[in-house]
Amino acid sequence: MMRATSTDQTAIIIRVTDEPEKPEEAGAAWTPSPEDLPAAPEPLANPRLKALSWVLPMVVATGLGLWNLATPGLSEEELATWGMVTASWGDFRSVLTNADGTVAPWYMLLRLWASIAGDTDLVLRLPSVLFGAGAAAAVALLGTRIAGLRVGLASGLLLALLPGFSRYAQDTQPYTLTMLAAAWSTYMAVDLAEKPRRRTYVGYAFSVLLLGLAHPAALLMLVAHLLLIARVRRTPRAVLSWLGTALLGSAPLWPLLYLGYLQRSALSWIPPLSLDRVATTPDRLFGATIIAGAVIALALTALSVRTTAHALTLWALVPVAVLAAVSVLVPLWVPRYLMFVLPAWALLAGLALRRLTLMRGLLAVLGIAALAVPAHTAQRTVAGHDIASRDVAEVIRANQAKGDAVLFGPYADNDQLTGRDSFRRYLAADSRPDDKLLVQAPRTQGSVSAQECPDIEVPQCFGKPARVWVVRKGSHTDILEDIGDAKNALLRTDFVQSDIWPLKGFTVALYTRKPAA
């Protein structure tokens, strides 16, 4: 195991040398740019200012996380989380053997939380708010560790103010936890690069474990950390010590990763990598294209393989490059899987702001905050999480009659699952239209999807209700298109459409039985 030398000659990642090569032209003089220079030592700060540098971002992140937390309906992915959290223990275990095994630790955490606090939308999202607050504080501490209080405060505030960060701080998925784990593990990796001590190795091993428990994609951080250690320490012994620590920390994850490999067919919904999908990724990560442009423009001026920005540059770029390379062979490119690189971009932008005066830096942060207001506001509407899942229930509740039935779409593209999840989530069991074709509920007996009557038995299973609600995922001019031959024939033969409601992410229609001839 590596030990720090008394002169700390290897501490080049944060504030010392690692000078770039001088130009080869004869007589050319090399003048270091500001980012190549070590950060100027700061005077001893007041302990209250040190605390403020991470407390303020944490407070801002918490405040934005709690703002209209329960207003948006659950997104498609959140509905899947709710379904797993509220399934019986037997069904929970049986489903995980076939799908979502790698996310089991997160589901277990939320099940425990829901057993204590309940399963309302607000309660299910609260853990993400808390992890988001922790992530903002951790980024501020890392920024302070690398380049001083101003950088720490600016970086933490920038992260907290990003609409993409705030969106997933109001989500039932683990992406703010991945950001917290990424910031903590990078803090530990920087310590390993500077002063490898026993407690640092222990802390790093636990941070690797948390990365994998949060989401397997976050383990791509390890490639960035490997490059950091290899370049800074520059000895095989240091690399091997890091490798042993990473393997030790990830060892409890190996069964989960193997289970994920066995369940790889469950990821068949991910489309192949394309330039269009890559081009939309900044908007998905940062929450708005204009915000992505502003932060990336700032961050690009701080990108460097030297001194202060080295660890952050690797964090921001390497996991993205590795996932893109893998996705060329196996489609895995899902923008939200990369949320854990967002703190790196906030830190690089904060590092760039160090070149400005305190007042100009503050104005820059406030300017980005002002640009983010429309995105923050839109995310906190009823349909702010991409689909109007709660509105499906509101439309049916306001217009239903006794004896109504309901039909859902086909299995393809989770049409049936998402529609049925919204219906079951927001309509009480004793006040729902009759789901006449349902044979087996979602997430039971090892199957994520529901099981319905076979097509040949649809007329017998359906009976003769006077009115039928049809709920489809997506936008449909003809809601019966591609719904399935048996359902299509049933509705076109015996019913007529009396009304239709186009909602964000859904189409809901009401059919009434044709008068007898």
Short mmCIF file of C-alpha atoms in Angstrom, two decimals:
data_model
loop_
_atom_site.label_atom_id
_atom_site.label_comp_id
_atom_site.label_asym_id
_atom_site.label_seq_id
_atom_site.Cartn_x
_atom_site.Cartn_y
_atom_site.Cartn_z
CA MET A 1 0.00 0.00 0.00
CA MET A 2 1.39 3.43 -0.96
CA ARG A 3 2.50 5.89 1.68
CA ALA A 4 2.91 9.63 1.40
CA THR A 5 6.49 10.87 1.32
CA SER A 6 7.58 13.47 3.78
CA THR A 7 8.06 16.01 1.01
CA ASP A 8 4.74 15.18 -0.67
CA GLN A 9 6.46 15.22 -4.05
CA THR A 10 3.56 13.43 -5.67
CA ALA A 11 0.97 16.00 -4.72
CA ILE A 12 0.85 17.46 -8.20
CA ILE A 13 -2.80 17.00 -8.91
CA ILE A 14 -4.01 19.92 -6.88
CA ARG A 15 -1.62 22.81 -6.54
CA VAL A 16 1.82 22.06 -7.85
CA THR A 17 3.92 21.66 -11.01
CA ASP A 18 3.21 19.02 -13.66
CA GLU A 19 4.22 21.72 -16.11
CA PRO A 20 3.28 21.33 -19.77
CA GLU A 21 6.01 20.71 -22.26
CA LYS A 22 7.59 23.89 -23.60
CA PRO A 23 7.20 24.74 -27.30
CA GLU A 24 9.84 23.14 -29.46
CA GLU A 25 10.43 26.19 -31.60
CA ALA A 26 13.89 27.66 -31.05
CA GLY A 27 13.89 30.69 -28.83
CA ALA A 28 10.22 30.38 -27.97
CA ALA A 29 9.42 31.39 -24.43
CA TRP A 30 6.74 29.48 -22.53
CA THR A 31 4.25 31.55 -20.57
CA PRO A 32 1.92 29.55 -18.34
CA SER A 33 -1.78 30.18 -18.71
CA PRO A 34 -3.86 30.77 -15.56
CA GLU A 35 -5.22 27.22 -15.49
CA ASP A 36 -1.67 25.80 -15.62
CA LEU A 37 -0.68 27.63 -12.47
CA PRO A 38 -1.33 26.25 -9.01
CA ALA A 39 -4.11 27.96 -7.15
CA ALA A 40 -2.90 30.82 -5.03
CA PRO A 41 -2.91 29.87 -1.36
CA GLU A 42 -5.91 31.29 0.39
CA PRO A 43 -5.61 32.92 3.76
CA LEU A 44 -7.05 30.93 6.63
CA ALA A 45 -10.79 31.27 6.23
CA ASN A 46 -13.27 31.91 8.94
CA PRO A 47 -14.82 28.54 9.93
CA ARG A 48 -18.24 30.05 9.29
CA LEU A 49 -17.27 30.88 5.71
CA LYS A 50 -15.99 27.35 5.21
CA ALA A 51 -19.29 25.97 6.44
CA LEU A 52 -21.24 28.43 4.29
CA SER A 53 -19.45 27.21 1.15
CA TRP A 54 -21.18 23.82 1.39
CA VAL A 55 -24.22 24.60 3.55
CA LEU A 56 -25.59 27.21 1.13
CA PRO A 57 -25.57 24.86 -1.91
CA MET A 58 -27.16 22.18 0.25
CA VAL A 59 -29.93 24.55 1.34
CA VAL A 60 -30.57 25.74 -2.24
CA ALA A 61 -30.70 22.14 -3.51
CA THR A 62 -33.11 21.18 -0.73
CA GLY A 63 -35.34 24.17 -1.36
CA LEU A 64 -35.57 23.53 -5.09
CA GLY A 65 -36.11 19.84 -4.44
CA LEU A 66 -39.07 20.50 -2.14
CA TRP A 67 -40.63 23.10 -4.44
CA ASN A 68 -43.88 21.52 -5.79
CA LEU A 69 -42.41 18.09 -5.09
CA ALA A 70 -45.76 16.30 -5.24
CA THR A 71 -47.25 18.22 -8.18
CA PRO A 72 -45.89 16.34 -11.23
CA GLY A 73 -47.39 12.95 -11.94
CA LEU A 74 -44.99 10.03 -11.86
CA SER A 75 -42.97 9.53 -15.04
CA GLU A 76 -42.87 6.21 -16.85
CA GLU A 77 -39.71 5.18 -14.97
CA GLU A 78 -41.10 6.43 -11.66
CA LEU A 79 -44.25 4.36 -12.18
CA ALA A 80 -42.00 1.33 -12.60
CA THR A 81 -40.30 2.19 -9.30
CA TRP A 82 -43.66 2.61 -7.56
CA GLY A 83 -44.81 -0.74 -8.92
CA MET A 84 -41.74 -2.52 -7.52
CA VAL A 85 -41.88 -0.71 -4.18
CA THR A 86 -45.54 -1.62 -3.60
CA ALA A 87 -45.41 -5.22 -4.88
CA SER A 88 -45.63 -8.02 -2.33
CA TRP A 89 -42.30 -9.40 -1.12
CA GLY A 90 -42.87 -12.65 -2.97
CA ASP A 91 -43.66 -10.87 -6.24
CA PHE A 92 -40.79 -8.44 -5.67
CA ARG A 93 -38.28 -11.28 -5.45
CA SER A 94 -39.75 -13.20 -8.39
CA VAL A 95 -39.71 -10.15 -10.70
CA LEU A 96 -36.09 -9.32 -9.81
CA THR A 97 -35.00 -12.73 -10.99
CA ASN A 98 -36.13 -11.74 -14.50
CA ALA A 99 -35.63 -7.96 -14.71
CA ASP A 100 -34.13 -4.93 -12.92
CA GLY A 101 -31.87 -7.04 -10.71
CA THR A 102 -29.08 -4.44 -10.77
CA VAL A 103 -31.45 -1.80 -9.34
CA ALA A 104 -32.54 -4.07 -6.48
CA PRO A 105 -30.56 -2.13 -3.80
CA TRP A 106 -32.42 1.07 -4.66
CA TYR A 107 -35.77 -0.68 -4.68
CA MET A 108 -34.95 -2.23 -1.31
CA LEU A 109 -34.09 1.18 0.14
CA LEU A 110 -37.35 2.69 -1.10
CA ARG A 111 -39.37 -0.29 0.14
CA LEU A 112 -37.90 0.22 3.59
CA TRP A 113 -38.59 3.95 3.41
CA ALA A 114 -42.16 3.42 2.17
CA SER A 115 -42.86 0.90 4.95
CA ILE A 116 -42.07 3.69 7.42
CA ALA A 117 -43.35 6.83 5.72
CA GLY A 118 -45.91 5.66 3.14
CA ASP A 119 -45.93 5.54 -0.65
CA THR A 120 -47.32 8.91 -1.76
CA ASP A 121 -45.55 10.63 -4.65
CA LEU A 122 -44.01 13.15 -2.25
CA VAL A 123 -42.72 10.50 0.15
CA LEU A 124 -41.25 8.32 -2.60
CA ARG A 125 -39.35 11.32 -3.97
CA LEU A 126 -37.99 12.59 -0.64
CA PRO A 127 -34.89 10.33 -0.59
CA SER A 128 -33.78 11.82 -3.91
CA VAL A 129 -34.18 15.32 -2.47
CA LEU A 130 -31.94 14.39 0.46
CA PHE A 131 -29.33 12.71 -1.73
CA GLY A 132 -29.40 15.74 -4.02
CA ALA A 133 -28.71 18.03 -1.08
CA GLY A 134 -25.81 15.77 -0.13
CA ALA A 135 -24.48 15.82 -3.69
CA ALA A 136 -24.50 19.63 -3.82
CA ALA A 137 -22.64 19.78 -0.50
CA ALA A 138 -20.12 17.13 -1.63
CA VAL A 139 -19.40 19.01 -4.86
CA ALA A 140 -18.85 22.21 -2.89
CA LEU A 141 -16.44 20.42 -0.55
CA LEU A 142 -14.56 18.91 -3.49
CA GLY A 143 -14.34 22.28 -5.22
CA THR A 144 -12.99 23.83 -2.01
CA ARG A 145 -10.54 20.93 -1.65
CA ILE A 146 -9.23 21.47 -5.16
CA ALA A 147 -9.25 25.24 -5.66
CA GLY A 148 -10.59 27.10 -2.63
CA LEU A 149 -13.80 28.41 -1.13
CA ARG A 150 -14.91 30.51 -4.09
CA VAL A 151 -14.71 27.58 -6.48
CA GLY A 152 -16.40 25.28 -3.98
CA LEU A 153 -19.30 27.66 -3.37
CA ALA A 154 -19.76 28.50 -7.06
CA SER A 155 -19.66 24.83 -8.11
CA GLY A 156 -22.10 23.69 -5.45
CA LEU A 157 -24.54 26.47 -6.29
CA LEU A 158 -24.27 25.84 -10.03
CA LEU A 159 -25.07 22.17 -9.57
CA ALA A 160 -28.03 22.91 -7.29
CA LEU A 161 -29.42 25.43 -9.80
CA LEU A 162 -29.22 23.17 -12.86
CA PRO A 163 -32.72 22.09 -13.98
CA GLY A 164 -31.43 18.63 -14.90
CA PHE A 165 -30.10 18.12 -11.39
CA SER A 166 -33.27 19.48 -9.81
CA ARG A 167 -35.44 17.28 -12.06
CA TYR A 168 -33.84 14.11 -10.72
CA ALA A 169 -33.86 15.47 -7.19
CA GLN A 170 -37.65 15.19 -7.57
CA ASP A 171 -37.63 11.65 -8.92
CA THR A 172 -38.11 8.19 -7.46
CA GLN A 173 -34.95 6.95 -9.23
CA PRO A 174 -31.39 6.84 -7.83
CA TYR A 175 -29.66 9.47 -9.97
CA THR A 176 -28.95 12.04 -7.24
CA LEU A 177 -27.44 9.17 -5.25
CA THR A 178 -25.13 8.40 -8.19
CA MET A 179 -24.02 12.06 -8.22
CA LEU A 180 -23.34 12.00 -4.49
CA ALA A 181 -21.35 8.76 -4.83
CA ALA A 182 -19.40 10.13 -7.83
CA ALA A 183 -18.42 13.28 -5.92
CA TRP A 184 -17.38 11.30 -2.83
CA SER A 185 -15.38 8.74 -4.82
CA THR A 186 -13.58 11.49 -6.75
CA TYR A 187 -12.73 13.27 -3.49
CA MET A 188 -11.20 10.00 -2.28
CA ALA A 189 -9.41 9.45 -5.60
CA VAL A 190 -7.84 12.90 -5.40
CA ASP A 191 -6.66 12.06 -1.90
CA LEU A 192 -5.19 8.80 -3.19
CA ALA A 193 -3.36 10.74 -5.89
CA GLU A 194 -1.93 13.17 -3.34
CA LYS A 195 -1.56 11.35 -0.04
CA PRO A 196 -2.35 7.64 -0.20
CA ARG A 197 -3.13 6.64 3.37
CA ARG A 198 -4.86 3.63 4.86
CA ARG A 199 -8.03 5.50 5.78
CA THR A 200 -8.18 6.99 2.29
CA TYR A 201 -8.06 3.54 0.73
CA VAL A 202 -10.85 2.40 3.08
CA GLY A 203 -12.97 5.45 2.22
CA TYR A 204 -12.39 4.92 -1.49
CA ALA A 205 -13.43 1.25 -1.28
CA PHE A 206 -16.71 2.22 0.37
CA SER A 207 -17.31 4.94 -2.23
CA VAL A 208 -16.86 2.37 -5.03
CA LEU A 209 -19.42 0.14 -3.32
CA LEU A 210 -21.89 3.03 -3.13
CA LEU A 211 -21.33 3.83 -6.82
CA GLY A 212 -22.34 0.34 -7.85
CA LEU A 213 -25.23 0.09 -5.41
CA ALA A 214 -26.64 3.35 -6.76
CA HIS A 215 -26.44 2.32 -10.43
CA PRO A 216 -24.10 0.00 -12.33
CA ALA A 217 -23.43 2.65 -15.00
CA ALA A 218 -21.81 4.84 -12.33
CA LEU A 219 -18.96 2.32 -12.11
CA LEU A 220 -17.64 3.90 -15.32
CA MET A 221 -16.14 6.45 -12.90
CA LEU A 222 -13.48 3.85 -12.14
CA VAL A 223 -11.93 4.27 -15.60
CA ALA A 224 -11.47 8.00 -14.93
CA HIS A 225 -9.96 7.27 -11.52
CA LEU A 226 -7.57 4.71 -12.99
CA LEU A 227 -6.27 7.25 -15.50
CA LEU A 228 -5.93 9.82 -12.73
CA ILE A 229 -3.87 7.53 -10.50
CA ALA A 230 -1.75 6.26 -13.40
CA ARG A 231 -0.85 9.75 -14.58
CA VAL A 232 -0.29 11.33 -11.19
CA ARG A 233 1.41 8.53 -9.25
CA ARG A 234 3.21 7.08 -12.29
CA THR A 235 4.25 3.81 -10.65
CA PRO A 236 2.95 0.27 -11.17
CA ARG A 237 2.71 -0.16 -7.41
CA ALA A 238 0.32 2.79 -7.11
CA VAL A 239 -1.86 1.47 -9.93
CA LEU A 240 -1.96 -2.00 -8.40
CA SER A 241 -2.85 -0.57 -4.99
CA TRP A 242 -5.71 1.37 -6.54
CA LEU A 243 -6.84 -1.68 -8.50
CA GLY A 244 -6.89 -3.87 -5.39
CA THR A 245 -8.95 -1.27 -3.54
CA ALA A 246 -11.42 -0.91 -6.41
CA LEU A 247 -11.82 -4.68 -6.67
CA LEU A 248 -12.32 -4.98 -2.92
CA GLY A 249 -14.96 -2.23 -2.91
CA SER A 250 -16.80 -3.70 -5.89
CA ALA A 251 -16.64 -7.34 -4.75
CA PRO A 252 -20.13 -7.30 -3.11
CA LEU A 253 -21.51 -6.02 -6.43
CA TRP A 254 -20.32 -8.90 -8.58
CA PRO A 255 -23.43 -11.06 -8.05
CA LEU A 256 -25.63 -8.10 -9.01
CA LEU A 257 -23.56 -7.38 -12.10
CA TYR A 258 -23.72 -11.02 -13.13
CA LEU A 259 -27.49 -10.98 -12.64
CA GLY A 260 -27.63 -7.89 -14.82
CA TYR A 261 -25.67 -9.72 -17.51
CA LEU A 262 -28.16 -12.59 -17.40
CA GLN A 263 -31.03 -10.09 -17.71
CA ARG A 264 -29.45 -8.13 -20.57
CA SER A 265 -32.41 -8.90 -22.84
CA ALA A 266 -34.50 -6.61 -20.61
CA LEU A 267 -32.51 -3.68 -22.08
CA SER A 268 -33.65 -4.43 -25.62
CA TRP A 269 -35.81 -1.28 -25.52
CA ILE A 270 -32.69 0.93 -25.78
CA PRO A 271 -32.26 2.07 -29.41
CA PRO A 272 -28.88 1.95 -31.18
CA LEU A 273 -26.47 4.83 -30.68
CA SER A 274 -26.90 7.65 -33.18
CA LEU A 275 -25.65 11.19 -33.60
CA ASP A 276 -29.15 12.52 -32.95
CA ARG A 277 -29.34 10.71 -29.60
CA VAL A 278 -25.89 11.98 -28.62
CA ALA A 279 -26.83 15.53 -29.66
CA THR A 280 -29.89 15.56 -27.37
CA THR A 281 -27.93 14.30 -24.36
CA PRO A 282 -26.78 17.73 -23.03
CA ASP A 283 -30.37 18.93 -22.99
CA ARG A 284 -31.43 15.84 -21.01
CA LEU A 285 -28.53 16.13 -18.56
CA PHE A 286 -28.64 19.85 -17.90
CA GLY A 287 -32.42 20.23 -18.19
CA ALA A 288 -32.45 22.84 -20.96
CA THR A 289 -30.39 23.43 -24.08
CA ILE A 290 -29.59 27.04 -23.19
CA ILE A 291 -28.35 26.00 -19.74
CA ALA A 292 -26.26 23.19 -21.23
CA GLY A 293 -24.69 25.68 -23.65
CA ALA A 294 -23.87 28.21 -20.94
CA VAL A 295 -22.34 25.73 -18.48
CA ILE A 296 -20.43 23.75 -21.10
CA ALA A 297 -19.05 26.95 -22.62
CA LEU A 298 -17.73 27.97 -19.20
CA ALA A 299 -16.44 24.50 -18.43
CA LEU A 300 -14.57 24.13 -21.73
CA THR A 301 -12.36 27.06 -20.80
CA ALA A 302 -11.24 25.11 -17.70
CA LEU A 303 -10.71 21.71 -19.32
CA SER A 304 -7.11 20.69 -18.88
CA VAL A 305 -4.89 17.67 -18.30
CA ARG A 306 -2.79 19.75 -15.93
CA THR A 307 -2.99 20.72 -12.27
CA THR A 308 -6.38 21.60 -10.79
CA ALA A 309 -8.65 20.59 -13.66
CA HIS A 310 -7.09 17.17 -14.29
CA ALA A 311 -9.38 15.07 -12.09
CA LEU A 312 -12.46 17.01 -13.19
CA THR A 313 -11.66 16.73 -16.89
CA LEU A 314 -11.31 12.96 -16.62
CA TRP A 315 -14.56 12.74 -14.65
CA ALA A 316 -16.47 14.84 -17.20
CA LEU A 317 -15.23 13.12 -20.36
CA VAL A 318 -13.99 9.60 -19.78
CA PRO A 319 -17.24 7.88 -18.62
CA VAL A 320 -19.11 9.48 -21.52
CA ALA A 321 -16.50 8.27 -24.01
CA VAL A 322 -16.49 4.74 -22.56
CA LEU A 323 -20.30 4.45 -22.61
CA ALA A 324 -20.37 5.72 -26.20
CA ALA A 325 -17.73 3.17 -27.22
CA VAL A 326 -19.63 0.31 -25.56
CA SER A 327 -22.93 1.50 -27.04
CA VAL A 328 -21.54 1.14 -30.55
CA LEU A 329 -21.47 -2.62 -29.92
CA VAL A 330 -24.31 -3.02 -27.38
CA PRO A 331 -27.01 -0.30 -27.22
CA LEU A 332 -26.74 1.20 -23.73
CA TRP A 333 -26.85 4.94 -24.42
CA VAL A 334 -29.48 6.40 -22.11
CA PRO A 335 -28.76 10.04 -21.13
CA ARG A 336 -29.97 9.69 -17.55
CA TYR A 337 -27.44 6.89 -16.99
CA LEU A 338 -24.79 9.63 -17.29
CA MET A 339 -26.22 11.98 -14.67
CA PHE A 340 -23.21 11.23 -12.45
CA VAL A 341 -20.95 13.33 -14.75
CA LEU A 342 -23.07 16.46 -14.23
CA PRO A 343 -21.19 17.50 -11.04
CA ALA A 344 -17.91 17.45 -12.98
CA TRP A 345 -19.24 20.01 -15.45
CA ALA A 346 -20.48 22.20 -12.59
CA LEU A 347 -17.02 22.00 -10.97
CA LEU A 348 -15.26 22.88 -14.22
CA ALA A 349 -17.59 25.85 -14.70
CA GLY A 350 -16.90 26.91 -11.10
CA LEU A 351 -13.18 26.64 -11.79
CA ALA A 352 -13.57 28.88 -14.84
CA LEU A 353 -15.38 31.49 -12.74
CA ARG A 354 -12.30 31.75 -10.51
CA ARG A 355 -10.76 33.97 -13.17
CA LEU A 356 -13.47 36.57 -12.61
CA THR A 357 -13.80 38.96 -9.74
CA LEU A 358 -16.06 37.85 -6.91
CA MET A 359 -18.87 40.15 -8.07
CA ARG A 360 -18.65 39.07 -11.71
CA GLY A 361 -18.58 35.43 -10.70
CA LEU A 362 -21.68 35.93 -8.57
CA LEU A 363 -23.43 37.67 -11.47
CA ALA A 364 -22.56 34.76 -13.76
CA VAL A 365 -24.11 32.27 -11.32
CA LEU A 366 -27.20 34.46 -10.96
CA GLY A 367 -27.42 34.77 -14.75
CA ILE A 368 -27.47 30.99 -15.16
CA ALA A 369 -30.06 30.79 -12.38
CA ALA A 370 -32.26 33.30 -14.23
CA LEU A 371 -31.96 31.33 -17.47
CA ALA A 372 -33.01 28.20 -15.60
CA VAL A 373 -36.28 29.62 -14.22
CA PRO A 374 -38.52 28.58 -17.18
CA ALA A 375 -37.18 25.02 -17.09
CA HIS A 376 -37.59 24.77 -13.31
CA THR A 377 -41.15 26.05 -13.58
CA ALA A 378 -42.09 23.66 -16.41
CA GLN A 379 -40.71 20.67 -14.50
CA ARG A 380 -43.00 21.41 -11.57
CA THR A 381 -46.28 21.31 -13.49
CA VAL A 382 -48.64 18.31 -13.45
CA ALA A 383 -47.03 16.96 -16.63
CA GLY A 384 -43.55 18.19 -15.72
CA HIS A 385 -42.03 14.69 -15.62
CA ASP A 386 -42.62 14.07 -19.33
CA ILE A 387 -46.07 12.45 -19.09
CA ALA A 388 -49.43 13.52 -17.63
CA SER A 389 -49.92 10.29 -15.69
CA ARG A 390 -52.10 11.91 -13.03
CA ASP A 391 -54.32 13.52 -15.69
CA VAL A 392 -55.34 10.08 -16.99
CA ALA A 393 -57.09 9.46 -13.69
CA GLU A 394 -58.51 12.98 -13.52
CA VAL A 395 -60.17 12.68 -16.93
CA ILE A 396 -61.69 9.30 -16.10
CA ARG A 397 -62.77 10.35 -12.60
CA ALA A 398 -64.53 13.45 -13.92
CA ASN A 399 -66.44 11.62 -16.67
CA GLN A 400 -66.97 8.02 -15.59
CA ALA A 401 -70.29 6.31 -15.01
CA LYS A 402 -71.26 3.19 -13.11
CA GLY A 403 -70.49 0.03 -15.06
CA ASP A 404 -67.73 1.54 -17.23
CA ALA A 405 -64.96 -0.75 -18.52
CA VAL A 406 -61.40 0.06 -19.58
CA LEU A 407 -59.05 -1.22 -22.30
CA PHE A 408 -55.31 -0.64 -22.68
CA GLY A 409 -52.91 -0.77 -25.59
CA PRO A 410 -50.62 -3.56 -26.80
CA TYR A 411 -47.56 -4.90 -24.97
CA ALA A 412 -45.19 -3.19 -27.43
CA ASP A 413 -43.22 -0.14 -26.22
CA ASN A 414 -44.69 -0.56 -22.70
CA ASP A 415 -47.94 0.89 -24.03
CA GLN A 416 -50.11 -1.38 -21.91
CA LEU A 417 -47.84 -1.33 -18.84
CA THR A 418 -47.48 2.46 -18.60
CA GLY A 419 -51.17 3.10 -19.25
CA ARG A 420 -52.25 0.51 -16.71
CA ASP A 421 -49.71 1.79 -14.14
CA SER A 422 -51.07 5.34 -14.40
CA PHE A 423 -54.64 4.04 -14.13
CA ARG A 424 -53.88 1.89 -11.07
CA ARG A 425 -51.68 4.49 -9.37
CA TYR A 426 -54.12 7.38 -9.37
CA LEU A 427 -57.54 5.71 -9.27
CA ALA A 428 -58.64 3.96 -6.10
CA ALA A 429 -59.43 0.27 -6.58
CA ASP A 430 -63.08 0.71 -5.55
CA SER A 431 -63.69 3.56 -8.03
CA ARG A 432 -61.98 2.33 -11.20
CA PRO A 433 -63.70 1.26 -14.40
CA ASP A 434 -63.59 -2.53 -14.68
CA ASP A 435 -60.35 -3.84 -16.22
CA LYS A 436 -62.19 -6.76 -17.81
CA LEU A 437 -59.33 -8.27 -19.81
CA LEU A 438 -56.90 -8.42 -16.85
CA VAL A 439 -55.95 -11.98 -15.94
CA GLN A 440 -52.71 -11.34 -14.00
CA ALA A 441 -51.72 -7.98 -12.48
CA PRO A 442 -48.41 -6.29 -13.36
CA ARG A 443 -45.33 -7.36 -11.38
CA THR A 444 -46.74 -10.65 -10.20
CA GLN A 445 -45.56 -14.23 -10.68
CA GLY A 446 -42.21 -13.08 -12.03
CA SER A 447 -43.61 -10.94 -14.86
CA VAL A 448 -43.25 -7.16 -15.06
CA SER A 449 -46.15 -6.78 -17.49
CA ALA A 450 -49.78 -7.70 -16.88
CA GLN A 451 -51.32 -10.74 -18.57
CA GLU A 452 -54.60 -10.35 -20.46
CA CYS A 453 -57.18 -12.66 -21.97
CA PRO A 454 -55.97 -14.29 -25.20
CA ASP A 455 -57.29 -12.57 -28.33
CA ILE A 456 -59.58 -15.46 -29.13
CA GLU A 457 -61.34 -15.06 -25.76
CA VAL A 458 -61.60 -11.23 -25.75
CA PRO A 459 -65.35 -11.06 -26.59
CA GLN A 460 -66.22 -13.53 -23.81
CA CYS A 461 -63.91 -11.86 -21.25
CA PHE A 462 -65.15 -8.38 -22.10
CA GLY A 463 -68.87 -8.93 -21.75
CA LYS A 464 -71.29 -6.18 -22.75
CA PRO A 465 -70.52 -2.90 -20.89
CA ALA A 466 -72.32 0.21 -22.12
CA ARG A 467 -69.19 2.39 -22.13
CA VAL A 468 -65.47 1.70 -22.54
CA TRP A 469 -62.46 3.85 -21.69
CA VAL A 470 -59.36 3.38 -23.86
CA VAL A 471 -55.99 4.45 -22.45
CA ARG A 472 -52.97 4.52 -24.78
CA LYS A 473 -49.41 5.67 -24.23
CA GLY A 474 -48.34 8.35 -26.72
CA SER A 475 -50.20 10.63 -29.11
CA HIS A 476 -52.81 8.94 -31.35
CA THR A 477 -55.16 10.49 -33.86
CA ASP A 478 -56.77 7.06 -34.25
CA ILE A 479 -56.51 5.56 -30.78
CA LEU A 480 -57.40 2.08 -32.08
CA GLU A 481 -54.50 1.95 -34.50
CA ASP A 482 -52.16 -0.96 -33.62
CA ILE A 483 -54.15 -1.67 -30.44
CA GLY A 484 -54.48 -5.34 -31.43
CA ASP A 485 -56.81 -7.12 -33.82
CA ALA A 486 -59.24 -8.45 -31.20
CA LYS A 487 -59.63 -5.12 -29.37
CA ASN A 488 -59.86 -3.23 -32.64
CA ALA A 489 -62.60 -5.48 -33.98
CA LEU A 490 -64.53 -5.34 -30.70
CA LEU A 491 -64.60 -1.56 -30.48
CA ARG A 492 -65.14 -0.77 -34.16
CA THR A 493 -67.99 -3.27 -34.42
CA ASP A 494 -69.97 -2.57 -31.26
CA PHE A 495 -68.93 0.93 -30.12
CA VAL A 496 -68.57 4.48 -31.33
CA GLN A 497 -66.09 7.04 -30.03
CA SER A 498 -67.89 9.76 -28.09
CA ASP A 499 -64.92 11.79 -26.84
CA ILE A 500 -61.12 11.90 -26.86
CA TRP A 501 -58.59 13.66 -24.63
CA PRO A 502 -55.04 14.24 -25.92
CA LEU A 503 -52.76 14.44 -22.87
CA LYS A 504 -49.00 14.81 -22.62
CA GLY A 505 -47.67 11.31 -23.13
CA PHE A 506 -51.14 9.71 -23.34
CA THR A 507 -54.33 9.58 -25.34
CA VAL A 508 -57.58 8.77 -23.53
CA ALA A 509 -60.87 8.11 -25.34
CA LEU A 510 -64.41 7.16 -24.33
CA TYR A 511 -66.46 4.75 -26.42
CA THR A 512 -70.20 4.13 -26.04
CA ARG A 513 -72.10 1.08 -27.28
CA LYS A 514 -74.01 1.51 -30.53
CA PRO A 515 -77.80 1.42 -30.20
CA ALA A 516 -79.33 -1.93 -30.99
CA ALA A 517 -80.60 -2.14 -34.57
#
